[in-house]
Tab-separated table of C-alpha atoms and ligand atoms in Angstrom:
chain	number	residue	atom	x	y	z
A	1	MET	CA	106.773	120.088	89.256
A	2	GLY	CA	106.812	120.723	93.064
A	3	PHE	CA	108.402	118.605	95.938
A	4	ASP	CA	105.420	118.480	98.250
A	5	LYS	CA	104.675	114.983	96.843
A	6	TYR	CA	106.679	113.704	99.492
A	7	HIS	CA	105.706	112.860	102.961
A	8	GLU	CA	108.940	112.596	104.495
A	9	THR	CA	111.856	115.092	104.151
A	10	ALA	CA	113.135	114.032	100.634
A	11	ASN	CA	116.689	113.982	100.939
A	12	GLU	CA	116.447	111.119	103.368
A	13	LEU	CA	114.467	109.281	100.864
A	14	THR	CA	116.136	106.311	98.816
A	15	GLN	CA	116.170	106.153	94.988
A	16	LYS	CA	114.084	103.022	94.884
A	17	THR	CA	111.526	105.372	97.202
A	18	ARG	CA	111.592	108.284	94.712
A	19	THR	CA	111.200	105.889	91.684
A	20	TYR	CA	108.189	104.074	93.437
A	21	GLU	CA	106.700	107.331	93.928
A	22	ARG	CA	107.124	108.858	90.690
A	23	MET	CA	105.706	105.811	89.334
A	24	LYS	CA	102.810	105.591	91.766
A	25	LYS	CA	102.229	109.136	90.534
A	26	LYS	CA	102.198	108.023	86.735
A	27	LEU	CA	99.818	105.235	87.828
A	28	GLY	CA	97.165	107.627	89.153
A	29	GLU	CA	98.069	110.020	85.864
A	30	GLU	CA	97.088	107.246	83.461
A	31	ALA	CA	94.078	106.017	85.657
A	32	GLU	CA	93.025	109.816	85.312
A	33	THR	CA	93.741	110.185	81.794
A	34	ILE	CA	91.569	106.605	81.048
A	35	ASN	CA	88.554	108.493	83.210
A	36	TRP	CA	88.978	111.445	80.789
A	37	TYR	CA	88.548	109.338	77.823
A	38	GLU	CA	86.030	107.577	79.050
A	39	GLN	CA	83.644	110.845	79.599
A	40	ARG	CA	84.605	112.027	76.135
A	41	ILE	CA	83.667	108.730	74.257
A	42	SER	CA	80.630	108.818	76.433
A	43	VAL	CA	79.442	112.240	75.044
A	44	GLU	CA	81.032	111.941	71.801
A	45	LYS	CA	78.550	111.781	69.118
A	46	ASN	CA	80.851	111.443	65.779
A	47	LYS	CA	81.626	107.938	65.291
A	48	ALA	CA	85.481	108.644	63.926
A	49	ALA	CA	85.937	110.694	66.501
A	50	LYS	CA	84.891	108.244	68.985
A	51	ALA	CA	86.829	105.767	67.549
A	52	ILE	CA	89.978	107.445	68.066
A	53	MET	CA	89.082	108.456	71.616
A	54	LYS	CA	88.532	104.349	71.806
A	55	ASN	CA	92.206	103.554	70.540
A	56	ALA	CA	93.791	106.321	72.716
A	57	GLN	CA	92.004	104.584	75.811
A	58	LYS	CA	93.336	101.359	74.691
A	59	GLU	CA	96.957	102.637	74.887
A	60	GLU	CA	96.433	103.988	78.434
A	61	PHE	CA	95.251	100.974	79.624
A	62	LYS	CA	98.618	99.182	78.621
A	63	HIS	CA	100.328	102.154	80.419
A	64	PHE	CA	98.338	102.005	83.650
A	65	GLY	CA	98.968	98.008	83.479
A	66	MET	CA	102.877	98.611	82.646
A	67	ASP	CA	102.680	101.461	85.741
A	68	LEU	CA	100.947	98.820	88.069
A	69	GLU	CA	103.313	95.698	86.665
A	70	PHE	CA	106.247	97.870	87.762
A	71	LEU	CA	104.709	98.605	91.165
A	72	LEU	CA	103.870	95.261	91.723
A	73	ARG	CA	107.256	93.868	91.080
A	74	MET	CA	108.609	96.470	93.899
A	75	LYS	CA	106.042	95.951	96.455
A	76	PRO	CA	105.661	91.265	96.635
A	77	LEU	CA	103.159	92.293	99.540
A	78	TRP	CA	100.985	94.110	97.303
A	79	ARG	CA	101.118	91.709	94.188
A	80	GLU	CA	100.598	88.777	96.424
A	81	ILE	CA	97.044	90.728	97.891
A	82	LEU	CA	96.118	91.407	94.617
A	83	GLN	CA	96.874	87.877	93.138
A	84	GLY	CA	93.906	86.980	95.391
A	85	ILE	CA	91.861	89.768	94.001
A	86	LEU	CA	92.226	90.434	90.491
A	87	PHE	CA	90.705	88.486	87.581
A	88	LYS	CA	88.105	86.130	89.862
A	89	ASP	CA	84.537	86.005	89.756
A	90	GLY	CA	82.892	86.327	92.837
A	91	ASP	CA	82.799	88.635	95.655
A	92	ILE	CA	85.276	91.379	95.218
A	93	VAL	CA	85.034	92.204	99.003
A	94	GLU	CA	85.372	88.419	99.982
A	95	HIS	CA	88.643	87.870	97.833
A	96	GLY	CA	90.116	91.213	99.232
A	97	GLU	CA	89.377	89.850	102.695
A	98	ASP	CA	90.777	86.401	102.329
A	99	ALA	CA	93.623	87.831	100.066
A	100	GLU	CA	94.691	90.094	102.892
A	101	GLU	CA	94.244	87.502	105.832
A	102	SER	CA	96.699	84.819	104.061
A	103	ALA	CA	99.149	87.508	102.821
A	104	ASP	CA	102.646	87.562	104.408
B	1	FE2	FE1	99.147	107.138	79.129
């Protein structure tokens, strides 16, 4: 694992910022894993193999959710904006614009 993931000098970053970076990277890895399973599931013909992959993908959804929740607890503004977007019917872009505009 390299240290080129930082955009600032690593030793100037706080532990909190480093943890944030690790969890942000992990969130991306979980999303990538979900996508790998999505592609594998879409082409797999064997029912048992497909069921196992779906089970594994389900676990990755949980990992992604836990990572996101962790990050949102660190960034209340991010949480506030997502509360205006997620789990709502209707126009996603409109919800996003409204959430951004009303966030403090
Ligand atoms: Fe995972």
